[in-house]
PDB file of C-alpha atoms in Angstrom:
ATOM      1  CA  PRO T1089     -15.825 245.781-111.808  1.00  0.00           C
ATOM      2  CA  GLY T1090     -17.247 244.851-115.203  1.00  0.00           C
ATOM      3  CA  GLN T1091     -16.444 241.191-114.711  1.00  0.00           C
ATOM      4  CA  ARG T1092     -17.801 241.241-111.166  1.00  0.00           C
ATOM      5  CA  HIS T1093     -21.036 242.690-112.526  1.00  0.00           C
ATOM      6  CA  ARG T1094     -21.335 239.780-114.948  1.00  0.00           C
ATOM      7  CA  ARG T1095     -20.615 237.301-112.160  1.00  0.00           C
ATOM      8  CA  THR T1096     -23.437 238.816-110.114  1.00  0.00           C
ATOM      9  CA  HIS T1097     -25.843 238.157-112.992  1.00  0.00           C
ATOM     10  CA  LEU T1098     -24.730 234.531-113.048  1.00  0.00           C
ATOM     11  CA  ARG T1099     -25.157 234.161-109.288  1.00  0.00           C
ATOM     12  CA  LEU T1100     -28.741 235.380-109.624  1.00  0.00           C
ATOM     13  CA  ALA T1101     -29.330 232.958-112.494  1.00  0.00           C
ATOM     14  CA  ARG T1102     -27.930 230.104-110.402  1.00  0.00           C
ATOM     15  CA  ARG T1103     -30.588 230.891-107.790  1.00  0.00           C
ATOM     16  CA  GLY T1104     -33.327 230.485-110.386  1.00  0.00           C
ATOM     17  CA  ALA T1105     -33.721 233.984-111.807  1.00  0.00           C
ATOM     18  CA  ARG T1106     -34.148 234.522-115.550  1.00  0.00           C
ATOM     19  CA  VAL T1107     -31.306 236.935-116.144  1.00  0.00           C
ATOM     20  CA  LEU T1108     -30.452 239.442-118.877  1.00  0.00           C
ATOM     21  CA  GLY T1109     -27.248 241.492-118.701  1.00  0.00           C
ATOM     22  CA  VAL T1110     -26.491 244.554-120.842  1.00  0.00           C
ATOM     23  CA  ASP T1111     -23.111 246.123-121.612  1.00  0.00           C
ATOM     24  CA  PHE T1112     -21.791 248.250-124.494  1.00  0.00           C
ATOM     25  CA  SER T1113     -18.401 246.456-124.417  1.00  0.00           C
ATOM     26  CA  ASP T1114     -18.121 243.591-126.880  1.00  0.00           C
ATOM     27  CA  GLU T1115     -15.272 242.128-124.808  1.00  0.00           C
ATOM     28  CA  ALA T1116     -17.384 242.174-121.625  1.00  0.00           C
ATOM     29  CA  ILE T1117     -20.248 240.443-123.432  1.00  0.00           C
ATOM     30  CA  ARG T1118     -17.929 237.775-124.850  1.00  0.00           C
ATOM     31  CA  PHE T1119     -16.490 237.152-121.386  1.00  0.00           C
ATOM     32  CA  ALA T1120     -19.954 236.890-119.829  1.00  0.00           C
ATOM     33  CA  ARG T1121     -21.234 234.479-122.455  1.00  0.00           C
ATOM     34  CA  ARG T1122     -18.125 232.331-122.170  1.00  0.00           C
ATOM     35  CA  LEU T1123     -18.427 232.243-118.385  1.00  0.00           C
ATOM     36  CA  ALA T1124     -22.096 231.265-118.649  1.00  0.00           C
ATOM     37  CA  ASN T1125     -21.232 228.445-121.056  1.00  0.00           C
ATOM     38  CA  GLU T1126     -18.360 227.181-118.903  1.00  0.00           C
ATOM     39  CA  THR T1127     -20.493 227.100-115.762  1.00  0.00           C
ATOM     40  CA  GLY T1128     -23.628 225.772-117.445  1.00  0.00           C
ATOM     41  CA  ILE T1129     -25.713 228.640-116.089  1.00  0.00           C
ATOM     42  CA  SER T1130     -28.572 229.903-118.236  1.00  0.00           C
ATOM     43  CA  ALA T1131     -28.264 233.672-118.686  1.00  0.00           C
ATOM     44  CA  ARG T1132     -28.537 236.048-121.640  1.00  0.00           C
ATOM     45  CA  PHE T1133     -26.318 239.024-122.408  1.00  0.00           C
ATOM     46  CA  GLU T1134     -26.905 241.816-124.913  1.00  0.00           C
ATOM     47  CA  GLU T1135     -24.373 244.264-126.332  1.00  0.00           C
ATOM     48  CA  SER T1136     -25.892 247.746-126.254  1.00  0.00           C
ATOM     49  CA  GLU T1137     -25.436 251.277-124.930  1.00  0.00           C
ATOM     50  CA  VAL T1138     -27.436 251.185-121.716  1.00  0.00           C
ATOM     51  CA  ILE T1139     -29.496 254.386-122.102  1.00  0.00           C
ATOM     52  CA  GLN T1140     -30.602 253.501-125.621  1.00  0.00           C
ATOM     53  CA  TRP T1141     -31.442 249.987-124.450  1.00  0.00           C
ATOM     54  CA  LEU T1142     -33.454 251.214-121.448  1.00  0.00           C
ATOM     55  CA  GLU T1143     -35.478 253.511-123.699  1.00  0.00           C
ATOM     56  CA  SER T1144     -36.165 250.998-126.457  1.00  0.00           C
ATOM     57  CA  THR T1145     -36.476 247.502-124.993  1.00  0.00           C
ATOM     58  CA  ASP T1146     -39.865 245.828-124.635  1.00  0.00           C
ATOM     59  CA  ALA T1147     -38.574 243.656-121.780  1.00  0.00           C
ATOM     60  CA  ARG T1148     -39.867 244.252-118.255  1.00  0.00           C
ATOM     61  CA  PHE T1149     -38.300 243.031-115.017  1.00  0.00           C
ATOM     62  CA  ASP T1150     -39.062 242.320-111.372  1.00  0.00           C
ATOM     63  CA  LEU T1151     -35.515 243.334-110.402  1.00  0.00           C
ATOM     64  CA  ALA T1152     -32.908 245.582-111.998  1.00  0.00           C
ATOM     65  CA  PHE T1153     -29.347 245.656-110.666  1.00  0.00           C
ATOM     66  CA  ALA T1154     -26.343 247.904-111.349  1.00  0.00           C
ATOM     67  CA  SER T1155     -22.983 248.195-109.629  1.00  0.00           C
ATOM     68  CA  TYR T1156     -19.507 249.685-109.525  1.00  0.00           C
ATOM     69  CA  GLY T1157     -18.770 252.370-112.066  1.00  0.00           C
ATOM     70  CA  VAL T1158     -22.096 252.946-113.810  1.00  0.00           C
ATOM     71  CA  VAL T1159     -23.353 256.525-113.626  1.00  0.00           C
ATOM     72  CA  GLY T1160     -19.889 258.073-113.710  1.00  0.00           C
ATOM     73  CA  TRP T1161     -19.821 257.345-117.453  1.00  0.00           C
ATOM     74  CA  LEU T1162     -23.283 258.818-118.082  1.00  0.00           C
ATOM     75  CA  PRO T1163     -23.850 262.549-118.626  1.00  0.00           C
ATOM     76  CA  ASP T1164     -27.629 262.462-118.105  1.00  0.00           C
ATOM     77  CA  LEU T1165     -28.526 260.975-114.730  1.00  0.00           C
ATOM     78  CA  GLU T1166     -32.231 261.757-115.012  1.00  0.00           C
ATOM     79  CA  ARG T1167     -32.523 259.963-118.351  1.00  0.00           C
ATOM     80  CA  TRP T1168     -30.862 256.885-116.822  1.00  0.00           C
ATOM     81  CA  ALA T1169     -33.283 256.931-113.882  1.00  0.00           C
ATOM     82  CA  ARG T1170     -36.331 257.264-116.145  1.00  0.00           C
ATOM     83  CA  GLY T1171     -35.084 254.288-118.168  1.00  0.00           C
ATOM     84  CA  ILE T1172     -34.805 252.167-115.035  1.00  0.00           C
ATOM     85  CA  ALA T1173     -38.347 253.065-113.985  1.00  0.00           C
ATOM     86  CA  ARG T1174     -39.541 252.208-117.501  1.00  0.00           C
ATOM     87  CA  ILE T1175     -38.244 248.615-117.477  1.00  0.00           C
ATOM     88  CA  LEU T1176     -39.537 247.715-114.009  1.00  0.00           C
ATOM     89  CA  ARG T1177     -42.840 245.945-113.569  1.00  0.00           C
ATOM     90  CA  PRO T1178     -45.229 247.368-110.940  1.00  0.00           C
ATOM     91  CA  CYS T1179     -43.708 246.640-107.512  1.00  0.00           C
ATOM     92  CA  GLY T1180     -40.394 245.835-109.201  1.00  0.00           C
ATOM     93  CA  SER T1181     -37.191 246.931-107.472  1.00  0.00           C
ATOM     94  CA  PHE T1182     -33.889 248.521-108.456  1.00  0.00           C
ATOM     95  CA  VAL T1183     -30.766 247.690-106.434  1.00  0.00           C
ATOM     96  CA  TYR T1184     -27.626 249.759-106.892  1.00  0.00           C
ATOM     97  CA  VAL T1185     -24.183 249.320-105.297  1.00  0.00           C
ATOM     98  CA  GLU T1186     -21.570 251.926-106.178  1.00  0.00           C
ATOM     99  CA  PHE T1187     -18.357 253.547-105.042  1.00  0.00           C
ATOM    100  CA  HIS T1188     -19.216 256.631-103.005  1.00  0.00           C
ATOM    101  CA  PRO T1189     -18.735 259.876-104.987  1.00  0.00           C
ATOM    102  CA  ILE T1190     -17.193 261.690-101.990  1.00  0.00           C
ATOM    103  CA  LEU T1191     -14.045 259.563-102.154  1.00  0.00           C
ATOM    104  CA  TRP T1192     -12.939 261.183-105.450  1.00  0.00           C
ATOM    105  CA  SER T1193     -12.606 264.468-103.518  1.00  0.00           C
ATOM    106  CA  VAL T1194     -10.093 263.012-101.036  1.00  0.00           C
ATOM    107  CA  GLY T1195      -6.492 263.502-102.135  1.00  0.00           C
ATOM    108  CA  ALA T1196      -3.550 261.197-101.495  1.00  0.00           C
ATOM    109  CA  ALA T1197      -2.681 263.065 -98.282  1.00  0.00           C
ATOM    110  CA  HIS T1198      -6.267 262.792 -96.987  1.00  0.00           C
ATOM    111  CA  THR T1199      -6.966 266.428 -97.750  1.00  0.00           C
ATOM    112  CA  LEU T1200      -9.798 267.778 -99.872  1.00  0.00           C
ATOM    113  CA  ASP T1201      -7.666 268.468-102.935  1.00  0.00           C
ATOM    114  CA  GLY T1202      -9.208 265.883-105.246  1.00  0.00           C
ATOM    115  CA  ASP T1203     -12.175 266.417-107.571  1.00  0.00           C
ATOM    116  CA  ASP T1204     -14.809 269.005-106.718  1.00  0.00           C
ATOM    117  CA  TYR T1205     -17.782 267.082-105.318  1.00  0.00           C
ATOM    118  CA  PHE T1206     -20.237 269.462-107.004  1.00  0.00           C
ATOM    119  CA  GLU T1207     -18.490 269.672-110.379  1.00  0.00           C
ATOM    120  CA  THR T1208     -20.920 269.538-113.306  1.00  0.00           C
ATOM    121  CA  GLN T1209     -18.450 269.614-116.189  1.00  0.00           C
ATOM    122  CA  GLU T1210     -17.006 266.403-117.572  1.00  0.00           C
ATOM    123  CA  PHE T1211     -13.621 265.009-116.523  1.00  0.00           C
ATOM    124  CA  VAL T1212     -11.339 263.835-119.337  1.00  0.00           C
ATOM    125  CA  ALA T1213      -8.451 261.577-118.295  1.00  0.00           C
ATOM    126  CA  PRO T1214      -7.141 258.045-118.893  1.00  0.00           C
ATOM    127  CA  VAL T1215      -8.501 255.257-116.678  1.00  0.00           C
ATOM    128  CA  ARG T1216      -5.806 254.097-114.275  1.00  0.00           C
ATOM    129  CA  ASP T1217      -4.855 250.448-113.919  1.00  0.00           C
ATOM    130  CA  TYR T1218      -7.122 249.747-110.946  1.00  0.00           C
ATOM    131  CA  VAL T1219      -6.835 245.976-111.447  1.00  0.00           C
ATOM    132  CA  LYS T1220      -3.067 246.096-110.950  1.00  0.00           C
ATOM    133  CA  ASP T1221      -3.452 248.438-107.951  1.00  0.00           C
ATOM    134  CA  SER T1222      -6.048 246.146-106.380  1.00  0.00           C
ATOM    135  CA  GLY T1223      -4.081 242.924-106.897  1.00  0.00           C
ATOM    136  CA  PRO T1224      -5.820 239.893-105.374  1.00  0.00           C
ATOM    137  CA  GLY T1225      -8.795 242.029-104.378  1.00  0.00           C
ATOM    138  CA  LEU T1226      -9.927 241.940-108.017  1.00  0.00           C
ATOM    139  CA  GLY T1227      -8.396 238.564-108.796  1.00  0.00           C
ATOM    140  CA  ALA T1228      -5.265 239.852-110.570  1.00  0.00           C
ATOM    141  CA  SER T1229      -3.260 236.805-111.624  1.00  0.00           C
ATOM    142  CA  THR T1230       0.047 238.287-112.801  1.00  0.00           C
ATOM    143  CA  THR T1231       2.795 240.533-111.516  1.00  0.00           C
ATOM    144  CA  GLN T1232       4.193 241.270-114.960  1.00  0.00           C
ATOM    145  CA  PRO T1233       4.649 244.906-116.052  1.00  0.00           C
ATOM    146  CA  THR T1234       1.624 246.545-117.618  1.00  0.00           C
ATOM    147  CA  THR T1235       1.396 249.262-120.253  1.00  0.00           C
ATOM    148  CA  GLU T1236       0.271 252.685-119.092  1.00  0.00           C
ATOM    149  CA  ASN T1237      -3.119 253.639-120.491  1.00  0.00           C
ATOM    150  CA  LEU T1238      -2.887 256.964-122.330  1.00  0.00           C
ATOM    151  CA  ILE T1239      -6.324 256.912-123.954  1.00  0.00           C
ATOM    152  CA  PRO T1240      -8.536 259.618-122.396  1.00  0.00           C
ATOM    153  CA  ALA T1241     -12.005 258.721-121.135  1.00  0.00           C
ATOM    154  CA  THR T1242     -14.864 261.097-120.326  1.00  0.00           C
ATOM    155  CA  SER T1243     -16.661 260.822-116.997  1.00  0.00           C
ATOM    156  CA  TRP T1244     -18.959 262.868-114.760  1.00  0.00           C
ATOM    157  CA  GLN T1245     -19.267 263.455-111.036  1.00  0.00           C
ATOM    158  CA  HIS T1246     -22.734 262.656-109.696  1.00  0.00           C
ATOM    159  CA  GLY T1247     -23.223 263.232-105.972  1.00  0.00           C
ATOM    160  CA  LEU T1248     -25.217 260.850-103.810  1.00  0.00           C
ATOM    161  CA  GLY T1249     -28.025 263.368-103.346  1.00  0.00           C
ATOM    162  CA  ARG T1250     -28.391 263.881-107.063  1.00  0.00           C
ATOM    163  CA  THR T1251     -28.440 260.130-107.712  1.00  0.00           C
ATOM    164  CA  VAL T1252     -31.171 259.548-105.129  1.00  0.00           C
ATOM    165  CA  SER T1253     -33.152 262.548-106.367  1.00  0.00           C
ATOM    166  CA  ALA T1254     -32.966 261.372-109.988  1.00  0.00           C
ATOM    167  CA  LEU T1255     -34.452 257.992-109.065  1.00  0.00           C
ATOM    168  CA  ALA T1256     -37.158 259.577-106.904  1.00  0.00           C
ATOM    169  CA  GLY T1257     -37.929 262.048-109.686  1.00  0.00           C
ATOM    170  CA  ALA T1258     -38.430 259.138-112.075  1.00  0.00           C
ATOM    171  CA  GLY T1259     -41.253 257.878-109.857  1.00  0.00           C
ATOM    172  CA  LEU T1260     -39.373 255.299-107.810  1.00  0.00           C
ATOM    173  CA  ARG T1261     -39.853 255.005-104.057  1.00  0.00           C
ATOM    174  CA  ILE T1262     -36.523 255.073-102.207  1.00  0.00           C
ATOM    175  CA  ASP T1263     -36.620 252.234 -99.669  1.00  0.00           C
ATOM    176  CA  THR T1264     -33.084 252.245 -98.237  1.00  0.00           C
ATOM    177  CA  VAL T1265     -29.784 254.073 -98.648  1.00  0.00           C
ATOM    178  CA  ARG T1266     -26.691 252.762 -96.871  1.00  0.00           C
ATOM    179  CA  GLU T1267     -23.074 253.914 -96.767  1.00  0.00           C
ATOM    180  CA  TYR T1268     -20.051 251.704 -96.085  1.00  0.00           C
ATOM    181  CA  PRO T1269     -16.526 252.402 -94.725  1.00  0.00           C
ATOM    182  CA  PHE T1270     -14.977 249.743 -96.979  1.00  0.00           C
ATOM    183  CA  SER T1271     -14.536 249.063-100.683  1.00  0.00           C
ATOM    184  CA  ASN T1272     -15.257 245.661-102.191  1.00  0.00           C
ATOM    185  CA  GLY T1273     -12.309 244.375-104.238  1.00  0.00           C
ATOM    186  CA  CYS T1274     -11.183 247.627-105.832  1.00  0.00           C
ATOM    187  CA  LYS T1275      -8.501 249.786-104.207  1.00  0.00           C
ATOM    188  CA  VAL T1276     -10.134 253.121-104.949  1.00  0.00           C
ATOM    189  CA  HIS T1277      -7.690 255.248-102.931  1.00  0.00           C
ATOM    190  CA  PRO T1278      -3.905 254.803-102.672  1.00  0.00           C
ATOM    191  CA  SER T1279      -3.822 254.730 -98.865  1.00  0.00           C
ATOM    192  CA  LEU T1280      -6.369 251.936 -98.388  1.00  0.00           C
ATOM    193  CA  LEU T1281      -5.267 248.763 -96.619  1.00  0.00           C
ATOM    194  CA  GLU T1282      -6.275 245.172 -97.326  1.00  0.00           C
ATOM    195  CA  ALA T1283      -8.889 243.685 -95.025  1.00  0.00           C
ATOM    196  CA  PRO T1284     -10.641 240.287 -94.834  1.00  0.00           C
ATOM    197  CA  LYS T1285     -13.182 239.289 -97.478  1.00  0.00           C
ATOM    198  CA  ARG T1286     -11.205 241.063-100.256  1.00  0.00           C
ATOM    199  CA  ARG T1287     -12.122 244.455 -98.878  1.00  0.00           C
ATOM    200  CA  TRP T1288     -10.123 247.682 -98.618  1.00  0.00           C
ATOM    201  CA  VAL T1289     -10.379 250.007 -95.611  1.00  0.00           C
ATOM    202  CA  TRP T1290      -8.973 253.324 -94.421  1.00  0.00           C
ATOM    203  CA  PRO T1291      -5.845 253.114 -92.209  1.00  0.00           C
ATOM    204  CA  GLU T1292      -6.089 253.620 -88.463  1.00  0.00           C
ATOM    205  CA  GLY T1293      -6.018 257.223 -87.325  1.00  0.00           C
ATOM    206  CA  VAL T1294      -7.715 258.597 -90.455  1.00  0.00           C
ATOM    207  CA  ALA T1295     -11.176 260.148 -90.231  1.00  0.00           C
ATOM    208  CA  ARG T1296     -13.191 257.834 -92.466  1.00  0.00           C
ATOM    209  CA  VAL T1297     -15.560 258.904 -95.213  1.00  0.00           C
ATOM    210  CA  PRO T1298     -17.778 256.406 -97.036  1.00  0.00           C
ATOM    211  CA  LEU T1299     -16.146 254.272 -99.729  1.00  0.00           C
ATOM    212  CA  MET T1300     -19.345 252.687-101.077  1.00  0.00           C
ATOM    213  CA  PHE T1301     -23.079 253.169-100.914  1.00  0.00           C
ATOM    214  CA  ALA T1302     -26.041 250.941-101.708  1.00  0.00           C
ATOM    215  CA  LEU T1303     -29.674 251.747-102.303  1.00  0.00           C
ATOM    216  CA  LYS T1304     -32.941 250.024-103.089  1.00  0.00           C
ATOM    217  CA  ALA T1305     -35.815 251.709-104.889  1.00  0.00           C
ATOM    218  CA  THR T1306     -39.225 250.319-105.874  1.00  0.00           C
ATOM    219  CA  ARG T1307     -41.778 251.140-108.525  1.00  0.00           C
ATOM    220  CA  ASP T1308     -45.243 251.589-107.050  1.00  0.00           C
ATOM    221  CA  PRO T1309     -48.111 249.287-108.138  1.00  0.00           C
TER     222      PRO T1309
END
């Protein structure tokens, strides 16, 4: 997902946008800069923790974009939303595409024995090898054995309602909210099946819940 995020920035730059991408990972920034150089696309990338950057930058934008695994790593959703509103010019828009938070509550047997949807405490666990699980969906290029990740990471569960409310509370007008029965690239549940366009879908006979959502919000003039 991190690399796909960087590729989205470059696609926007290829269409004529003046693009700035922000990530706290030095490896992600190096990859993005190398990809920009190799493709000849003009785009800038800054290494920074996103909340601190949102609260301190003097830059202002017509469009802000975030996707796939953003707010789950942030404890303060309202602070993130206020930062987004801060960097948008009047009439500027924020577009967000994310895995749907309800799917983390669905267990392997399609029962509600996963994470509590309304949990407010942090989750501490290693990040699984989702690239290996997703295979060609995320462009995996090897079938060699991988090393299990044992390093714990801290994440938070933010429901869809809370995410929308945080953005509205920051002064943004919510224009659209859409939910999708497929996942782009990433196999986010063990029972998902491959579908065209590098998507993953629920198997036949299973009552589907959303796998992704997208929203657009706008700052008033």
